[in-house]
PDB file of C-alpha atoms in Angstrom:
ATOM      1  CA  UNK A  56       8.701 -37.613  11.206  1.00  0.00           C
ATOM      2  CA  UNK A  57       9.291 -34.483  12.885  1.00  0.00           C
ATOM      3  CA  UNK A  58       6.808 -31.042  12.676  1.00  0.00           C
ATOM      4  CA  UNK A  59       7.221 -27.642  12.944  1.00  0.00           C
ATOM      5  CA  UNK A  60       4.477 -24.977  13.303  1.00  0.00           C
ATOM      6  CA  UNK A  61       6.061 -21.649  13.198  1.00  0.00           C
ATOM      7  CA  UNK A  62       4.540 -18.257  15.209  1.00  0.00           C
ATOM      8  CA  UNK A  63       4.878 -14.757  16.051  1.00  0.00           C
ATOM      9  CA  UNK A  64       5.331 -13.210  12.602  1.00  0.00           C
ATOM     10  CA  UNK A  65       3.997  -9.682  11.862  1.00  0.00           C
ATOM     11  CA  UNK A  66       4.342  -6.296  11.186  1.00  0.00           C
ATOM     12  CA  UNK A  67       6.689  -3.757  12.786  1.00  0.00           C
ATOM     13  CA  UNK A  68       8.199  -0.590  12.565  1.00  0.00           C
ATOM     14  CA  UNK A  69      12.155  -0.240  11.449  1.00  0.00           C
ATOM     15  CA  UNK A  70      13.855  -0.463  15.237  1.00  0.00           C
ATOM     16  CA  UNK A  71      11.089  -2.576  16.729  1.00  0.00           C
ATOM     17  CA  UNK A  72      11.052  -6.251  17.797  1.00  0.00           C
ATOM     18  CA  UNK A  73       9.675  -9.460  17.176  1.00  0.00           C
ATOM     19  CA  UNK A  74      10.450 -12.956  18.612  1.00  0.00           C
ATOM     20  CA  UNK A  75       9.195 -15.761  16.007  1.00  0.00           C
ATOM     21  CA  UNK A  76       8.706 -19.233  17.389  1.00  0.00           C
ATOM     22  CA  UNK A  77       9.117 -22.778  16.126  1.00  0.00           C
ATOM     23  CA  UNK A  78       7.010 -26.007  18.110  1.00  0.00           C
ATOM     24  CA  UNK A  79       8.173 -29.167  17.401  1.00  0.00           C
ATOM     25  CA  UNK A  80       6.528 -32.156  17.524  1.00  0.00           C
ATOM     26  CA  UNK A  81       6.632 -36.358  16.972  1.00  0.00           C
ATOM     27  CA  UNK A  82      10.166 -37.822  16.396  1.00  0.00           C
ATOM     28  CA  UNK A  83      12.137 -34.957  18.040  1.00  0.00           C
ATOM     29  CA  UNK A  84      14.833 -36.991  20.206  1.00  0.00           C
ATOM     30  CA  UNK A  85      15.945 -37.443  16.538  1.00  0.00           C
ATOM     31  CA  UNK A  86      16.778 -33.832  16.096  1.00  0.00           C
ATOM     32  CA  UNK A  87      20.259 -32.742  15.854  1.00  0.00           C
ATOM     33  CA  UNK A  88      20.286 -29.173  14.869  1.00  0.00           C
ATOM     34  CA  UNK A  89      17.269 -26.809  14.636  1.00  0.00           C
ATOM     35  CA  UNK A  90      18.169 -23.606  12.021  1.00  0.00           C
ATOM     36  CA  UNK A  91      15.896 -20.441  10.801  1.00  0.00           C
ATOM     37  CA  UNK A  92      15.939 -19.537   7.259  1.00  0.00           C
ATOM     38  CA  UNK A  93      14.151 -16.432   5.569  1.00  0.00           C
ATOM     39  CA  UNK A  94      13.169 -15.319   2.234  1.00  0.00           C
ATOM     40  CA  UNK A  95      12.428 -12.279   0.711  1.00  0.00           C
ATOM     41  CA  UNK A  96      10.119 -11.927  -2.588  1.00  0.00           C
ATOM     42  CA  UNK A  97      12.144 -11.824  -5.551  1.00  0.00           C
ATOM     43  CA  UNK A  98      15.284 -13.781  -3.276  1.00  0.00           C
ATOM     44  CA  UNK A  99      16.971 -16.852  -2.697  1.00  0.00           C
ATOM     45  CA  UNK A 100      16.385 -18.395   0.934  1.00  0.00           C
ATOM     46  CA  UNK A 101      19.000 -17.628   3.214  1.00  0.00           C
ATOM     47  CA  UNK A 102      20.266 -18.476   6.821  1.00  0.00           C
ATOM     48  CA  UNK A 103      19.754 -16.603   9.610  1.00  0.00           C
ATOM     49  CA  UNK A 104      20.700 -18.723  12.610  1.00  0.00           C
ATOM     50  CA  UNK A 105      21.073 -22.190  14.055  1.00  0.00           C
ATOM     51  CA  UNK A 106      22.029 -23.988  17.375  1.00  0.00           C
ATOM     52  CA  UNK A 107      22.473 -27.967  18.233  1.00  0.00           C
ATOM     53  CA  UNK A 108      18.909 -29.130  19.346  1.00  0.00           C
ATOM     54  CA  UNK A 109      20.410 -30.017  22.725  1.00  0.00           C
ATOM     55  CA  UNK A 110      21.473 -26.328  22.940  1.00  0.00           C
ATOM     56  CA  UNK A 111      24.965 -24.663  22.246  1.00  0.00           C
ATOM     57  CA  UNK A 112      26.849 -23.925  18.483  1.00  0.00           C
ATOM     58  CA  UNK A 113      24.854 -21.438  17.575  1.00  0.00           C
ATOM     59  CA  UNK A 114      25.953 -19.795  14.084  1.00  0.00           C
ATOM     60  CA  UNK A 115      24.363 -16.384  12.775  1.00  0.00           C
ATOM     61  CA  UNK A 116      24.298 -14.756   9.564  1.00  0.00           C
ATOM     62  CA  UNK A 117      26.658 -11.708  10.001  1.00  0.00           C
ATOM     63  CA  UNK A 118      23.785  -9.198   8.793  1.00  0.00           C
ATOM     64  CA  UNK A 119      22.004 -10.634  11.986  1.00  0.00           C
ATOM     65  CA  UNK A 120      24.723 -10.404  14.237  1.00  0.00           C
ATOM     66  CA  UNK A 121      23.936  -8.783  17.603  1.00  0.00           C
ATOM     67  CA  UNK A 122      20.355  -8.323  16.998  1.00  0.00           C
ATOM     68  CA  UNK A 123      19.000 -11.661  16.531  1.00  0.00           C
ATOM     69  CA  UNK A 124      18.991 -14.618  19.573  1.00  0.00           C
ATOM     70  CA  UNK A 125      18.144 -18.131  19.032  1.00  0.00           C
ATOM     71  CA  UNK A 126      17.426 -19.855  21.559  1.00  0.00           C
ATOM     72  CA  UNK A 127      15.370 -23.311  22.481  1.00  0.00           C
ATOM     73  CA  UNK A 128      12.945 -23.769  25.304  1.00  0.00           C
ATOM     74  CA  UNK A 129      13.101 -27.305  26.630  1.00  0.00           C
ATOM     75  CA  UNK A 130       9.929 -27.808  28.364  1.00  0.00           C
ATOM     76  CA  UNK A 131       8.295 -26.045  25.390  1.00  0.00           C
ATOM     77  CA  UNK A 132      10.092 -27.881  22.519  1.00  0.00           C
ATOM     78  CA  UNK A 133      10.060 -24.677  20.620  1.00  0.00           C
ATOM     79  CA  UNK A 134      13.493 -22.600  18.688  1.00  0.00           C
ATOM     80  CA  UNK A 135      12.462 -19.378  19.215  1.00  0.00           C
ATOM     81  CA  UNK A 136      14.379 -16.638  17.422  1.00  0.00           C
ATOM     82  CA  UNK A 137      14.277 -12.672  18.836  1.00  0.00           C
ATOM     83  CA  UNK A 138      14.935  -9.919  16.927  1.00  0.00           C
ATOM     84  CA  UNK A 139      15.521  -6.945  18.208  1.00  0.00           C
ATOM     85  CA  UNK A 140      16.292  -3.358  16.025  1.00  0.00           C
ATOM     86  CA  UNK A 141      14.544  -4.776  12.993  1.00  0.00           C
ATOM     87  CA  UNK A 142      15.224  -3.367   9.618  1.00  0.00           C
ATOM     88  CA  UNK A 143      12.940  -3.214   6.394  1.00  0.00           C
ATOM     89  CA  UNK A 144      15.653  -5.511   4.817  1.00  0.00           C
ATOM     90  CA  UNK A 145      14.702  -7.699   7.534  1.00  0.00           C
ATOM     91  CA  UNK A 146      11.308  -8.308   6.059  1.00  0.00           C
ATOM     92  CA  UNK A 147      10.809 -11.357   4.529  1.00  0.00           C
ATOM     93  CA  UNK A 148       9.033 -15.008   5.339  1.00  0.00           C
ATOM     94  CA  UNK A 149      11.025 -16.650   8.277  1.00  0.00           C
ATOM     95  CA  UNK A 150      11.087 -20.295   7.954  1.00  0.00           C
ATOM     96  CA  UNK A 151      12.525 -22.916  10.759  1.00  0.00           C
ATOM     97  CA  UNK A 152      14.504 -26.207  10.121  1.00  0.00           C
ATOM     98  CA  UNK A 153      15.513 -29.005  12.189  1.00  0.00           C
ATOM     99  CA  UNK A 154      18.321 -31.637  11.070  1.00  0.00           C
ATOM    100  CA  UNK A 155      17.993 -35.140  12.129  1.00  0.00           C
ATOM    101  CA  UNK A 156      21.179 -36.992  13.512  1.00  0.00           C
ATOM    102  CA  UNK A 157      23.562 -38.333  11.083  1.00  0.00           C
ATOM    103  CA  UNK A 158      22.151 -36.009   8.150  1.00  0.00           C
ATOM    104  CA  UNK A 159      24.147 -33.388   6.635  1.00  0.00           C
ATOM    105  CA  UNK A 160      20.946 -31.276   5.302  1.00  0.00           C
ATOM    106  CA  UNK A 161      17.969 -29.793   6.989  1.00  0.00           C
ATOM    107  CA  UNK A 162      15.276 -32.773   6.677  1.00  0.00           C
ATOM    108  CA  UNK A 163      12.141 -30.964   7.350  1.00  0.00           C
ATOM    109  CA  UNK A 164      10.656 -27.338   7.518  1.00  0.00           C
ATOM    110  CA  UNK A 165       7.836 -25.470   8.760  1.00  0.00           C
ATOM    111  CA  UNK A 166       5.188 -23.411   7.038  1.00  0.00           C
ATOM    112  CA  UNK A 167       7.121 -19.919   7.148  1.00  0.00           C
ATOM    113  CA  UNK A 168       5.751 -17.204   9.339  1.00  0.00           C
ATOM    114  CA  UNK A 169       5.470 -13.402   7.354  1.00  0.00           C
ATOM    115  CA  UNK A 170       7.983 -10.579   9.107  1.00  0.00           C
ATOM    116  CA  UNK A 171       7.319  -7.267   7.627  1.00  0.00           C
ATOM    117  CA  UNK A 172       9.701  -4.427   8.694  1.00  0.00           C
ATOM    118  CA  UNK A 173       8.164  -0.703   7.872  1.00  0.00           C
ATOM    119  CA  UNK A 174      10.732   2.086   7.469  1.00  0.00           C
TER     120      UNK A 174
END
């Protein structure tokens, strides 16, 4: 089993920041791939970003494209994701993911951490 505990969400004005993290924990030498995910009320979940666990191939949503980072801390075991020039369309709950080896889906998920964007 693997956990996530995501952090970091809040509130922010349109053009601000906010760097979201996600700790893993227990049976992480069996992650392959750790991805973020967001949802908006009324929307489908979506992806944002992902990277190999052991860093590297890191994929972003276009929308996100030069205003998001993902990036992992070793030491920390955390995915943290920055985002910088926020924008209200940007608000929504931002979930992580991680993908053990040899599967083809994201296997578990965190709790989802709120990101509100104020225009």
């Amino acid at each position: 089993q693997v956990q996530l505990v995501e952090s970091g969400g809040g509130l922010v004005q349109a053009g601000g920041s906010l760097r979201v993290s996600c700790a893993a924990s227990g049976r992480t030498y069996s992650i392959n791939a750790m991805g973020w995910f967001r949802q908006a009320p009324g929307k489908e979940r979506e992806f944002v970003a992902a990277m190999r666990w052991s860093g590297g191939n890191i994929h972003y949503v276009d929308s996100v494209k030069g205003r998001f980072t993902i990036s992992r801390d070793k030491a920390e075991n955390t995915v943290d994701l920055q985002m910088n020039s926020l924008k209200p369309e940007d608000t929504a709950v931002y979930y992580c993911a991680a993908q053990i080896v040899r599967s083809s889906r994201y296997d578990y998920w965190g709790q989802g951490t709120q990101v509100t964007v104020s225009s």
